[in-house]
Short mmCIF file of N, CA and C in Angstrom, two decimals:
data_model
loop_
_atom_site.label_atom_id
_atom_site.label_comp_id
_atom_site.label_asym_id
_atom_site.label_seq_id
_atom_site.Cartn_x
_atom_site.Cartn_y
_atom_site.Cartn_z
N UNK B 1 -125.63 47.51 -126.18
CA UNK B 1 -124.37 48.19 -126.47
C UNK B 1 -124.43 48.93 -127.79
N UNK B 2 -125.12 48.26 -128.72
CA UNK B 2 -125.18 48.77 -130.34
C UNK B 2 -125.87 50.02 -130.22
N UNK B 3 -126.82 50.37 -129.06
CA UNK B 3 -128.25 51.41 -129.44
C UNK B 3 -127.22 53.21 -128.78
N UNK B 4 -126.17 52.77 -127.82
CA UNK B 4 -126.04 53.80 -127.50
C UNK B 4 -125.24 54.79 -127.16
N UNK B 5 -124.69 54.79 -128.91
CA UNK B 5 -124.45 55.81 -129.39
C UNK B 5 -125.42 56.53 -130.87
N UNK B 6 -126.57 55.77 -131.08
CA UNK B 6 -127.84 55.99 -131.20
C UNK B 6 -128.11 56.83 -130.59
N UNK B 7 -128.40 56.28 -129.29
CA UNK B 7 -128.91 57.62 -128.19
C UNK B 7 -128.66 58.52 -127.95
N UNK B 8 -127.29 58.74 -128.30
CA UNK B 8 -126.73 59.72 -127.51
C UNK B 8 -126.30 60.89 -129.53
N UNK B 9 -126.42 60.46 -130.36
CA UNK B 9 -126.87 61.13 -131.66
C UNK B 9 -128.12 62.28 -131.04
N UNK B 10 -129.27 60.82 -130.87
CA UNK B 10 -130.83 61.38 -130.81
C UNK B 10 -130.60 62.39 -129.79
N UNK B 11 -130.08 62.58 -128.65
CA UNK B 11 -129.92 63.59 -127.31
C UNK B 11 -129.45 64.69 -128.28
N UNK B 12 -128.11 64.77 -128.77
CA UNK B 12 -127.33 65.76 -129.84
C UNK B 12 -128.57 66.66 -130.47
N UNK B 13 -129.27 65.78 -131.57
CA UNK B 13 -129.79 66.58 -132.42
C UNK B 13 -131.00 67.11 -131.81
N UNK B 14 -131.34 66.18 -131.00
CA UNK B 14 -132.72 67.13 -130.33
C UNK B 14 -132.36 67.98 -129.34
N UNK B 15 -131.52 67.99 -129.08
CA UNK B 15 -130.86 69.39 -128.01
C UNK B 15 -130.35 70.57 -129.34
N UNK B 16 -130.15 70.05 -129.88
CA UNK B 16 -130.17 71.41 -131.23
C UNK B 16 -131.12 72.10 -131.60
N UNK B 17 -132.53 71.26 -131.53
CA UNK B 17 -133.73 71.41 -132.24
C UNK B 17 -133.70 72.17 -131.19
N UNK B 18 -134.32 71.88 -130.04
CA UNK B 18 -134.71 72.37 -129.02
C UNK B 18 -133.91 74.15 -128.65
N UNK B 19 -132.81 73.91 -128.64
CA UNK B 19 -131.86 75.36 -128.60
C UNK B 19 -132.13 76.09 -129.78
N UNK B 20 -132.82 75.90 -131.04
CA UNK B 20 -133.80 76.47 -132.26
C UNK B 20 -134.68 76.90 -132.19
N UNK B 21 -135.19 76.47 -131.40
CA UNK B 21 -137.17 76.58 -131.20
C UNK B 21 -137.14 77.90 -131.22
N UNK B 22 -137.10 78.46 -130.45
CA UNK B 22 -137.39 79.93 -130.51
C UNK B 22 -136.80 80.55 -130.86
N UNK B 23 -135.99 80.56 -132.24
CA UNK B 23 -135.64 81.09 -133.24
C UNK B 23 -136.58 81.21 -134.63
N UNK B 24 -137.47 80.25 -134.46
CA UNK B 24 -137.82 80.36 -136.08
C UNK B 24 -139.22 81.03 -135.45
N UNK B 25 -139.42 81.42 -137.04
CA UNK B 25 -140.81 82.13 -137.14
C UNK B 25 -141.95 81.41 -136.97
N UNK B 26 -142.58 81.93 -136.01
CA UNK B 26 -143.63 81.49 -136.24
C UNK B 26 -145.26 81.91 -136.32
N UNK B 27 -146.15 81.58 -136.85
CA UNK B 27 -147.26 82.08 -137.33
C UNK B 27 -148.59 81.66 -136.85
N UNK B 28 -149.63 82.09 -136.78
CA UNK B 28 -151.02 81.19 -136.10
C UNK B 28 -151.38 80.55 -137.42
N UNK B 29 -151.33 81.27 -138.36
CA UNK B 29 -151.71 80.82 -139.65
C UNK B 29 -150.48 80.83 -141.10
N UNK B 30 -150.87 80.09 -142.29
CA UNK B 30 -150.26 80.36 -143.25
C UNK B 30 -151.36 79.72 -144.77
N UNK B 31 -151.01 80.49 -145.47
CA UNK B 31 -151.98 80.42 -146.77
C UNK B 31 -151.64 79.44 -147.44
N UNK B 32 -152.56 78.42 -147.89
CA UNK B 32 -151.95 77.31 -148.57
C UNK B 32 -152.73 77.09 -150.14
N UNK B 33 -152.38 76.88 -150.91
CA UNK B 33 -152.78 76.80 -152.56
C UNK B 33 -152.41 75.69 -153.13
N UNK B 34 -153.09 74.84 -154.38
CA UNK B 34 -152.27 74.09 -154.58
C UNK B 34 -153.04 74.53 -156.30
N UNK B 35 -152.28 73.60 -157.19
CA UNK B 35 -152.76 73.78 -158.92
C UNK B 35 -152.11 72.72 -159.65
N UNK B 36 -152.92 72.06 -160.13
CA UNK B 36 -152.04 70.52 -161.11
C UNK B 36 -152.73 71.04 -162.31
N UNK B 37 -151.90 70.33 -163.39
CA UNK B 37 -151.96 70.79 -164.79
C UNK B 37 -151.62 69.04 -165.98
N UNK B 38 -152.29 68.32 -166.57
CA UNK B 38 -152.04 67.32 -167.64
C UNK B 38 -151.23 68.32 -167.95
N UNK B 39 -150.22 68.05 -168.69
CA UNK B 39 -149.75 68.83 -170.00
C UNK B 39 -149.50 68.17 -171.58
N UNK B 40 -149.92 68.39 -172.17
CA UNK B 40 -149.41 67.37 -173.46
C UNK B 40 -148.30 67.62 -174.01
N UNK B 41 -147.56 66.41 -174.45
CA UNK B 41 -146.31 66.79 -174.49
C UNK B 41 -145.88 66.41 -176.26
N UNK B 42 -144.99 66.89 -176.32
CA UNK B 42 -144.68 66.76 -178.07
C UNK B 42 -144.55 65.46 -178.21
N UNK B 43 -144.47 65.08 -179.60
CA UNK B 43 -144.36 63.66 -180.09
C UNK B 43 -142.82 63.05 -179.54
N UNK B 44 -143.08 61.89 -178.93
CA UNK B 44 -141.77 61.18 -178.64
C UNK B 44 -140.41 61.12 -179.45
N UNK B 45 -139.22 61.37 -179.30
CA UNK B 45 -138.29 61.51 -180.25
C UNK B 45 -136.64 60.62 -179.56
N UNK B 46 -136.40 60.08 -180.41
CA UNK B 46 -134.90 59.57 -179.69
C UNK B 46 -133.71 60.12 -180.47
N UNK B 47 -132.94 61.29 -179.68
CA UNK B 47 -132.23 62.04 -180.02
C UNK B 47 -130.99 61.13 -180.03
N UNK B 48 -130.33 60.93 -181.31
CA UNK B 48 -128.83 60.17 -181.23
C UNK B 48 -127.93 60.63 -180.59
N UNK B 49 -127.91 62.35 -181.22
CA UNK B 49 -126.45 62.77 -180.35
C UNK B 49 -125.66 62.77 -180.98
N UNK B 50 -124.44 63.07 -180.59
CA UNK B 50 -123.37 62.81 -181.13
C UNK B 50 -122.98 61.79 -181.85
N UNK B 51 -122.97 60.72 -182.48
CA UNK B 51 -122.45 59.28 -182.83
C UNK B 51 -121.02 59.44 -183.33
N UNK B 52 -120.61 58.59 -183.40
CA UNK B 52 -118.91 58.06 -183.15
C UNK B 52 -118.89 57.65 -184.88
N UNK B 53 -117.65 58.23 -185.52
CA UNK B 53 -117.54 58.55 -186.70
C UNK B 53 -116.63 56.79 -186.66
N UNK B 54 -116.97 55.61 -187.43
CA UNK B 54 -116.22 55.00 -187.36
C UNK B 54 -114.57 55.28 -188.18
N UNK B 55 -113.47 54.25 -186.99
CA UNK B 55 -112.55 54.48 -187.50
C UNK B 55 -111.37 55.60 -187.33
N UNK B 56 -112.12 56.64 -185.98
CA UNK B 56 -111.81 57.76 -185.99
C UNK B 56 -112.34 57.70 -184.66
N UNK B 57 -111.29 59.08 -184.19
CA UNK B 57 -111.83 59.30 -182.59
C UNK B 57 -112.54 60.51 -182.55
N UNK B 58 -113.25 60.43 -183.67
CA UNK B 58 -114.51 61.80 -183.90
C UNK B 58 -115.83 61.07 -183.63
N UNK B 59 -116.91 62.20 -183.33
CA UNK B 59 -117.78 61.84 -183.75
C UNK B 59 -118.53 63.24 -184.97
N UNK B 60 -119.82 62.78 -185.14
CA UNK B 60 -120.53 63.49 -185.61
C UNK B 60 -120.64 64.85 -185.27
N UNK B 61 -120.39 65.10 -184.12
CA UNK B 61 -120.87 66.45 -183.93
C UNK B 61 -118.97 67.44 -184.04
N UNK B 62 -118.16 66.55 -184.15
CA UNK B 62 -116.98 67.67 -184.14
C UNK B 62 -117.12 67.87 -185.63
N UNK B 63 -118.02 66.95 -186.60
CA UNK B 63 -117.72 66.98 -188.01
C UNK B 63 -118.74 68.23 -188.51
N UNK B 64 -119.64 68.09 -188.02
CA UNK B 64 -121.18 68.87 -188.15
C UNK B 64 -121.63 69.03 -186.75
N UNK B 65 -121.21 70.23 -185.93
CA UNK B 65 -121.73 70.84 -184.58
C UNK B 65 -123.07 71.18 -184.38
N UNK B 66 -123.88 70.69 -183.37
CA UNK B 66 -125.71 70.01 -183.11
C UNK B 66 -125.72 69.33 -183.99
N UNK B 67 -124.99 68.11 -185.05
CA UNK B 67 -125.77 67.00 -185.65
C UNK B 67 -126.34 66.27 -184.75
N UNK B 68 -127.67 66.23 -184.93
CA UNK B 68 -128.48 64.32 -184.44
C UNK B 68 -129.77 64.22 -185.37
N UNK B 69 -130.23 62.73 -184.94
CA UNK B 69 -131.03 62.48 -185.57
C UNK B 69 -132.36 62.61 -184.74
N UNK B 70 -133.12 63.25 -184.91
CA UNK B 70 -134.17 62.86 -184.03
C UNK B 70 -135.56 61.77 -184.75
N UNK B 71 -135.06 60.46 -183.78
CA UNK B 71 -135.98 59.96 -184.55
C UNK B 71 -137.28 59.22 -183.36
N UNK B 72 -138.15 59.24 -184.67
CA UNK B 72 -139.99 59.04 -183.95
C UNK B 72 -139.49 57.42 -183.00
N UNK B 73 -140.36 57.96 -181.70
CA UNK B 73 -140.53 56.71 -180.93
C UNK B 73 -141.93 56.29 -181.02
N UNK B 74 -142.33 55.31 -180.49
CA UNK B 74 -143.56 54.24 -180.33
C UNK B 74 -144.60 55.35 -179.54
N UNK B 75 -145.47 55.90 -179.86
CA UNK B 75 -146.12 57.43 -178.79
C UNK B 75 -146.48 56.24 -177.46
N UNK B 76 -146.75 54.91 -177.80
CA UNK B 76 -147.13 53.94 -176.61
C UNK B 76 -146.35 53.88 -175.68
N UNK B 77 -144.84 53.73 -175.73
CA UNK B 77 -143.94 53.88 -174.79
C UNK B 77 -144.28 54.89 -174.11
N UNK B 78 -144.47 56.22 -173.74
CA UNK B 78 -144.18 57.06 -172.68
C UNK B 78 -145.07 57.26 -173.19
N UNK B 79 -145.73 58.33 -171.80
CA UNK B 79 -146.82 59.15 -171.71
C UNK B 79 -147.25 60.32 -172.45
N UNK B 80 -148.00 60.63 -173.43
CA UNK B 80 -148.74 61.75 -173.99
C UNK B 80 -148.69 63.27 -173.42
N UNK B 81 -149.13 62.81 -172.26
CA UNK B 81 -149.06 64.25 -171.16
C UNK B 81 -148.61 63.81 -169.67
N UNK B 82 -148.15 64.88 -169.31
CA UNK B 82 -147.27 64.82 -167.85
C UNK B 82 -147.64 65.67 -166.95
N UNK B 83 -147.85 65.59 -165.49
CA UNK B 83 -148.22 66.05 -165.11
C UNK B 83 -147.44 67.19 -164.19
N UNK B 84 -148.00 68.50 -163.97
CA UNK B 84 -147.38 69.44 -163.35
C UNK B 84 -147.97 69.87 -162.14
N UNK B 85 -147.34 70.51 -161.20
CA UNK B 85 -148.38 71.01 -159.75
C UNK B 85 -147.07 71.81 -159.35
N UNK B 86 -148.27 73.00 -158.80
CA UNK B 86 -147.47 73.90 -157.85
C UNK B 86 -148.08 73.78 -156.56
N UNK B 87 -147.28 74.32 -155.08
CA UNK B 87 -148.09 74.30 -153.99
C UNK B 87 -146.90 75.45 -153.44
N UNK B 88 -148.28 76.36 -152.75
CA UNK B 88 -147.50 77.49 -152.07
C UNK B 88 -147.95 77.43 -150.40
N UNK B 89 -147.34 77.58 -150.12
CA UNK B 89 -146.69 77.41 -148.58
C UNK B 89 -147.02 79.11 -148.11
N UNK B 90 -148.03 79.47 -147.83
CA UNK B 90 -147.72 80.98 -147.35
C UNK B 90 -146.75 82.09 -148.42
N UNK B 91 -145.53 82.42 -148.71
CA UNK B 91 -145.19 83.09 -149.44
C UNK B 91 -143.79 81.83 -150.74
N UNK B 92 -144.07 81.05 -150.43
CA UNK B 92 -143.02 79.89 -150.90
C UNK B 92 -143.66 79.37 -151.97
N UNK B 93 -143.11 78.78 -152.71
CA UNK B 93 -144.14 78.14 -153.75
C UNK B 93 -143.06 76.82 -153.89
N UNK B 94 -143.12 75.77 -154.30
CA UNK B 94 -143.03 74.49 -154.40
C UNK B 94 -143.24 74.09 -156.36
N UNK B 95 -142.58 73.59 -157.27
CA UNK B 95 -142.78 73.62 -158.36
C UNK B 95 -142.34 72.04 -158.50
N UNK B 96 -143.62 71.26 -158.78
CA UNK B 96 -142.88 69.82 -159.31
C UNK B 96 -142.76 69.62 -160.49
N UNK B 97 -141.87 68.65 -161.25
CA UNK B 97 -141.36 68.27 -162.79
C UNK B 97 -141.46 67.14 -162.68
N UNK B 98 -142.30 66.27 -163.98
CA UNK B 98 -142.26 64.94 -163.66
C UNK B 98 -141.03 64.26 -164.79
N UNK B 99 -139.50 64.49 -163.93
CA UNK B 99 -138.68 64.22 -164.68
C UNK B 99 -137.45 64.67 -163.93
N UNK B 100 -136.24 64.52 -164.62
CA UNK B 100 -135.04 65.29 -164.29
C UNK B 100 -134.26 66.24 -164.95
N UNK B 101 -134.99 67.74 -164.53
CA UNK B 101 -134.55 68.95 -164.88
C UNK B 101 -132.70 69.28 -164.86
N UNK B 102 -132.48 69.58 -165.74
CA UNK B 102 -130.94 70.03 -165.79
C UNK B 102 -130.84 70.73 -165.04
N UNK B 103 -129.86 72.04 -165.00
CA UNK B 103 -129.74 73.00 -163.65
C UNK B 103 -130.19 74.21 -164.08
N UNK B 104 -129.84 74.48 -165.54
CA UNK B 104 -130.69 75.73 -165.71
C UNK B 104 -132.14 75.68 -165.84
N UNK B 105 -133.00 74.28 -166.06
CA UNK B 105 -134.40 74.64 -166.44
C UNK B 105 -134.77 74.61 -164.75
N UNK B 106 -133.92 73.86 -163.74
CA UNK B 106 -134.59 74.77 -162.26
C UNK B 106 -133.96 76.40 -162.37
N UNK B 107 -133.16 76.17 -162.49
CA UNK B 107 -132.52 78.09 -162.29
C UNK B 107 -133.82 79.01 -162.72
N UNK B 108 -134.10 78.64 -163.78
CA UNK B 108 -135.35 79.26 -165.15
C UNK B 108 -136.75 79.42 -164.10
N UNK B 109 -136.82 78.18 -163.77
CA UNK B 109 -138.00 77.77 -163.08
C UNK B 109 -137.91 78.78 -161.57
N UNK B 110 -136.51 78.88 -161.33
CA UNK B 110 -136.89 79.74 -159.73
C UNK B 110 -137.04 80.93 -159.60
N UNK B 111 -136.21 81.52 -161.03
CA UNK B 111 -135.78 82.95 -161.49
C UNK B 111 -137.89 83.88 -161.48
N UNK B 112 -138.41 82.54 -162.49
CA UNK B 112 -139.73 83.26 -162.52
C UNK B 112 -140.54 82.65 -161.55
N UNK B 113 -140.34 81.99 -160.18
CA UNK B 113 -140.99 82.44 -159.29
C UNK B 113 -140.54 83.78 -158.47
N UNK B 114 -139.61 84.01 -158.81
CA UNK B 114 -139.25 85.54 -158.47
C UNK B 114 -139.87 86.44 -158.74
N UNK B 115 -140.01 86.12 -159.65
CA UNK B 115 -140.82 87.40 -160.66
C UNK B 115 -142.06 87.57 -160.29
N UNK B 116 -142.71 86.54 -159.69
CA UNK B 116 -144.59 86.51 -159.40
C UNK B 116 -144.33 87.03 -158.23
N UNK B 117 -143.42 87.51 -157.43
CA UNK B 117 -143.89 87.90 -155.79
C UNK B 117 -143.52 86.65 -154.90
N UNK B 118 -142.78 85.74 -155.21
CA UNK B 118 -142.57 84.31 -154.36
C UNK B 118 -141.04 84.36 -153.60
N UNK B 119 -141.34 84.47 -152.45
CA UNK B 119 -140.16 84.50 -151.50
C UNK B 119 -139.34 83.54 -151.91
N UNK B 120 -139.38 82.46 -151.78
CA UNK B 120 -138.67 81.74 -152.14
C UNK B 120 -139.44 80.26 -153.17
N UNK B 121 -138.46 79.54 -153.93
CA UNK B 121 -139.44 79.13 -155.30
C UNK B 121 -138.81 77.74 -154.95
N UNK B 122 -139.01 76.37 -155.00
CA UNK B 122 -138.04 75.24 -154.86
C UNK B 122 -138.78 74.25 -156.11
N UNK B 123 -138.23 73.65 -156.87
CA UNK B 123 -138.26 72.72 -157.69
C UNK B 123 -137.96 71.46 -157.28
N UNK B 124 -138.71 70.50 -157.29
CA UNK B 124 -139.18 69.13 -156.80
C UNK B 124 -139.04 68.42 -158.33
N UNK B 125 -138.19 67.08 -158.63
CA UNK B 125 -138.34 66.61 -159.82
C UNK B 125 -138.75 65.55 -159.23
N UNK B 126 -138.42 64.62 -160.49
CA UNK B 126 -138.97 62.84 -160.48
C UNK B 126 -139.86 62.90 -159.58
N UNK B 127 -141.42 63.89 -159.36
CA UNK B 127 -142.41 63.73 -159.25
C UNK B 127 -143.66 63.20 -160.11
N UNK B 128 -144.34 62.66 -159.24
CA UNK B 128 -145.95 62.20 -160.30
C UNK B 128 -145.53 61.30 -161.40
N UNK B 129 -144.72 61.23 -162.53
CA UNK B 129 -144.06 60.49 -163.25
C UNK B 129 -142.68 61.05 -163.62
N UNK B 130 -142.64 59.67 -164.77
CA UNK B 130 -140.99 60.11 -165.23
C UNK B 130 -140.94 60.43 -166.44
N UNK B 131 -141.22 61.58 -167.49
CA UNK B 131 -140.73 62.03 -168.33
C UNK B 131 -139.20 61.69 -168.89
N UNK B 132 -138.43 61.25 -168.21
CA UNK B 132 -136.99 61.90 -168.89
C UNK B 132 -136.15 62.95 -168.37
N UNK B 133 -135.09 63.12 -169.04
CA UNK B 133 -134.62 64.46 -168.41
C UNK B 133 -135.03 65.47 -169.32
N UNK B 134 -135.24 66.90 -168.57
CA UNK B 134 -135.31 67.57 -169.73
C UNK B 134 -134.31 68.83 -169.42
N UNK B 135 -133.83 69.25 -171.17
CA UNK B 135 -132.74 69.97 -171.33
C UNK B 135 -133.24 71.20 -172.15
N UNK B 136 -132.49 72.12 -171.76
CA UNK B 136 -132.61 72.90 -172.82
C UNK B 136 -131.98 73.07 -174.41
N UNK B 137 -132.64 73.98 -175.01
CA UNK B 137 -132.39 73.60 -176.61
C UNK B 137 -131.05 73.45 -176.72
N UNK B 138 -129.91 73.93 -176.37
CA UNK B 138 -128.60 73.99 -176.07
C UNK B 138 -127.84 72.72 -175.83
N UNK B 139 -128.63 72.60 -175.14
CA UNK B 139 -128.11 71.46 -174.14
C UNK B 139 -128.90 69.77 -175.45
N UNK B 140 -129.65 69.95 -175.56
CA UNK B 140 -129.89 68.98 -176.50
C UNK B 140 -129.68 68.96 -177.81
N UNK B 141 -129.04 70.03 -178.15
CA UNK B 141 -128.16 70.00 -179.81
C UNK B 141 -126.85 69.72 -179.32
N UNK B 142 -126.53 69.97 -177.78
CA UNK B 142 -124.76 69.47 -177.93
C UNK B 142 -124.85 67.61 -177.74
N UNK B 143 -125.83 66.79 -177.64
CA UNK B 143 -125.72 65.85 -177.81
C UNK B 143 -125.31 64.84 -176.88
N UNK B 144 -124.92 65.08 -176.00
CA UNK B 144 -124.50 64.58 -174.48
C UNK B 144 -125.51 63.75 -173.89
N UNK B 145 -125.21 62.87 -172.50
CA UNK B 145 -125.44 62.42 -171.96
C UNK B 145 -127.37 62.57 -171.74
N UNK B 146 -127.87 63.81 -171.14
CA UNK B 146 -128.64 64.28 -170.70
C UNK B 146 -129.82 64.68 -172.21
N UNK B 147 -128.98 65.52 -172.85
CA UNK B 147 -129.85 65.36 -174.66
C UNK B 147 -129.94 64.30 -174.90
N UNK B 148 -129.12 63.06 -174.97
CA UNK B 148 -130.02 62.37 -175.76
C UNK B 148 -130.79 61.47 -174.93
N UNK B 149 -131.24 61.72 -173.39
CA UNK B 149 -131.81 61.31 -172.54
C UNK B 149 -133.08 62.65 -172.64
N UNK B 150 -133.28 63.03 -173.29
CA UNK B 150 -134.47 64.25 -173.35
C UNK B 150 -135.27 63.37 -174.22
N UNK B 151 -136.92 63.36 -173.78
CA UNK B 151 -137.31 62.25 -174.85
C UNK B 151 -138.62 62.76 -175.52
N UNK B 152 -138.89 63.93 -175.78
CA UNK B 152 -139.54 64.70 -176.32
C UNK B 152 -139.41 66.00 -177.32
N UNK B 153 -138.17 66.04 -177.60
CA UNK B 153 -137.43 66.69 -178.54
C UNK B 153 -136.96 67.73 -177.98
N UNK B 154 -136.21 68.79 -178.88
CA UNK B 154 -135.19 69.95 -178.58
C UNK B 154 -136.20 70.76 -177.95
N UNK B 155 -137.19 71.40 -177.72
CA UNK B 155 -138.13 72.21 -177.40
C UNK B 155 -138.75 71.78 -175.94
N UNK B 156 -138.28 70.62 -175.42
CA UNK B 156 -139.43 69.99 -174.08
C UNK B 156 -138.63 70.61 -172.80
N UNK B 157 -137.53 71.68 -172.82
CA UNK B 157 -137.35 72.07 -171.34
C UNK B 157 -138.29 73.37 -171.61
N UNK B 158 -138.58 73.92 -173.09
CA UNK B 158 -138.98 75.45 -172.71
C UNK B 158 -140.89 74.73 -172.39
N UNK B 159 -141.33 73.73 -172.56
CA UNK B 159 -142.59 73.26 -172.02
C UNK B 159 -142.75 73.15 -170.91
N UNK B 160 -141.63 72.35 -170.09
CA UNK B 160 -141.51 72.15 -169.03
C UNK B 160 -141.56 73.84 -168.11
N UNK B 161 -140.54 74.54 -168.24
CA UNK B 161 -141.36 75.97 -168.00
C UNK B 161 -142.10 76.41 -168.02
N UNK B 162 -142.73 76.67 -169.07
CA UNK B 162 -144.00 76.98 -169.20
C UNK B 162 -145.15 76.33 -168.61
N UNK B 163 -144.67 75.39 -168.30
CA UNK B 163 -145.67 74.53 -167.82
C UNK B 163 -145.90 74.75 -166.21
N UNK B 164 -144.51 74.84 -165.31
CA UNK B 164 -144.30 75.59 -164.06
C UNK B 164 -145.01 76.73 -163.93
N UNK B 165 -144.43 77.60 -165.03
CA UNK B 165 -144.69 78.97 -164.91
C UNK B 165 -146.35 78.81 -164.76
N UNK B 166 -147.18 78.39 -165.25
CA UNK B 166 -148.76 78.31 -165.55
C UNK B 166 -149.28 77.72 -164.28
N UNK B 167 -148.55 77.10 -163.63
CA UNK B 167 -149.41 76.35 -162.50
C UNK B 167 -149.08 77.25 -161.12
N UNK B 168 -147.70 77.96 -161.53
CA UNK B 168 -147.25 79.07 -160.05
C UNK B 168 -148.49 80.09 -160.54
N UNK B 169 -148.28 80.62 -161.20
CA UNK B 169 -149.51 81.93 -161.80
C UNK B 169 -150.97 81.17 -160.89
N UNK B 170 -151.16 80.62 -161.13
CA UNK B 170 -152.61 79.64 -160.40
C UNK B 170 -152.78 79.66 -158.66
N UNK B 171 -151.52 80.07 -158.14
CA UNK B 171 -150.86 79.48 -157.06
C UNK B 171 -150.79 81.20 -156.01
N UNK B 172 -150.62 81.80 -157.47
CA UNK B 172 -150.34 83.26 -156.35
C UNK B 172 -151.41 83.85 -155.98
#
């Protein structure tokens, strides 16, 4: 009794698939590439952020706007270098981050697979490892949630680009 409306899902969606089929493109062949990259990454840093002014419903940063501290972590805790890879799919390219990219360092990241000739560009995070999140400089002087979860200092989303950008270039 439990399986079937199971079944009758599985009938649904594969009668969809099926009424698809000969819609999508299809090809005898497609070009496939792939490119991984170590990257070394800046010295570990633990960004405070904002801190809470005691006594007061301020903090630091309404007093002094981008105050933090960035201070040195253990380089043993996290990884030195991180790893990057692109993989292109025929005209697609695939961009992994080993971490969690904000929205503009994918935006950044898709904008310049545009630019190389890439139909379409997709960003893959919390691949290969976990870096952290990474933010842009902006975004990690306002001190928030996500900055002071950036764990390589104010500068590690424009690496993280660059670091994309170098492995799509490899890729086209």
């Amino acid at each position: 009794a439990g399986t079937a409306g199971i079944a009758l899902e599985g009938q649904m969606v594969g009668g969809d698939v099926l009424a698809l089929w000969p819609q999508v493109a299809r090809k005898s062949w497609v070009e496939l590439k792939g490119a991984f990259e170590d990257v070394q990454m800046p010295p570990p840093v633990y960004n405070t952020g904002c801190l809470p002014v005691p006594g007061t419903n301020q903090t630091a940063c309404d007093l002094v706007p981008g105050f933090s501290l960035a201070l040195p972590l253990v380089p043993g805790w996290l990884s030195t270098t991180l790893p990057f890879q692109a993989t292109r799919i025929d005209d697609t390219v695939f961009a992994t981050i080993p971490g969690e990219p904000i929205t503009e360092i994918r935006w950044d990241v898709k904008a310049r697979a545009r630019t190389k000739g890439f139909a379409r560009g997709f960003v893959l995070g919390l691949a290969n490892d976990h870096g952290g999140y990474f933010t842009t400089v902006a975004e990690y002087v306002r001190g928030k949630y996500e900055g002071t979860s950036t764990l390589y200092g104010a500068n590690t989303g424009i690496v993280v680009v660059d670091s994309c950008d170098r492995v799509m270039d490899r890729v086209k």
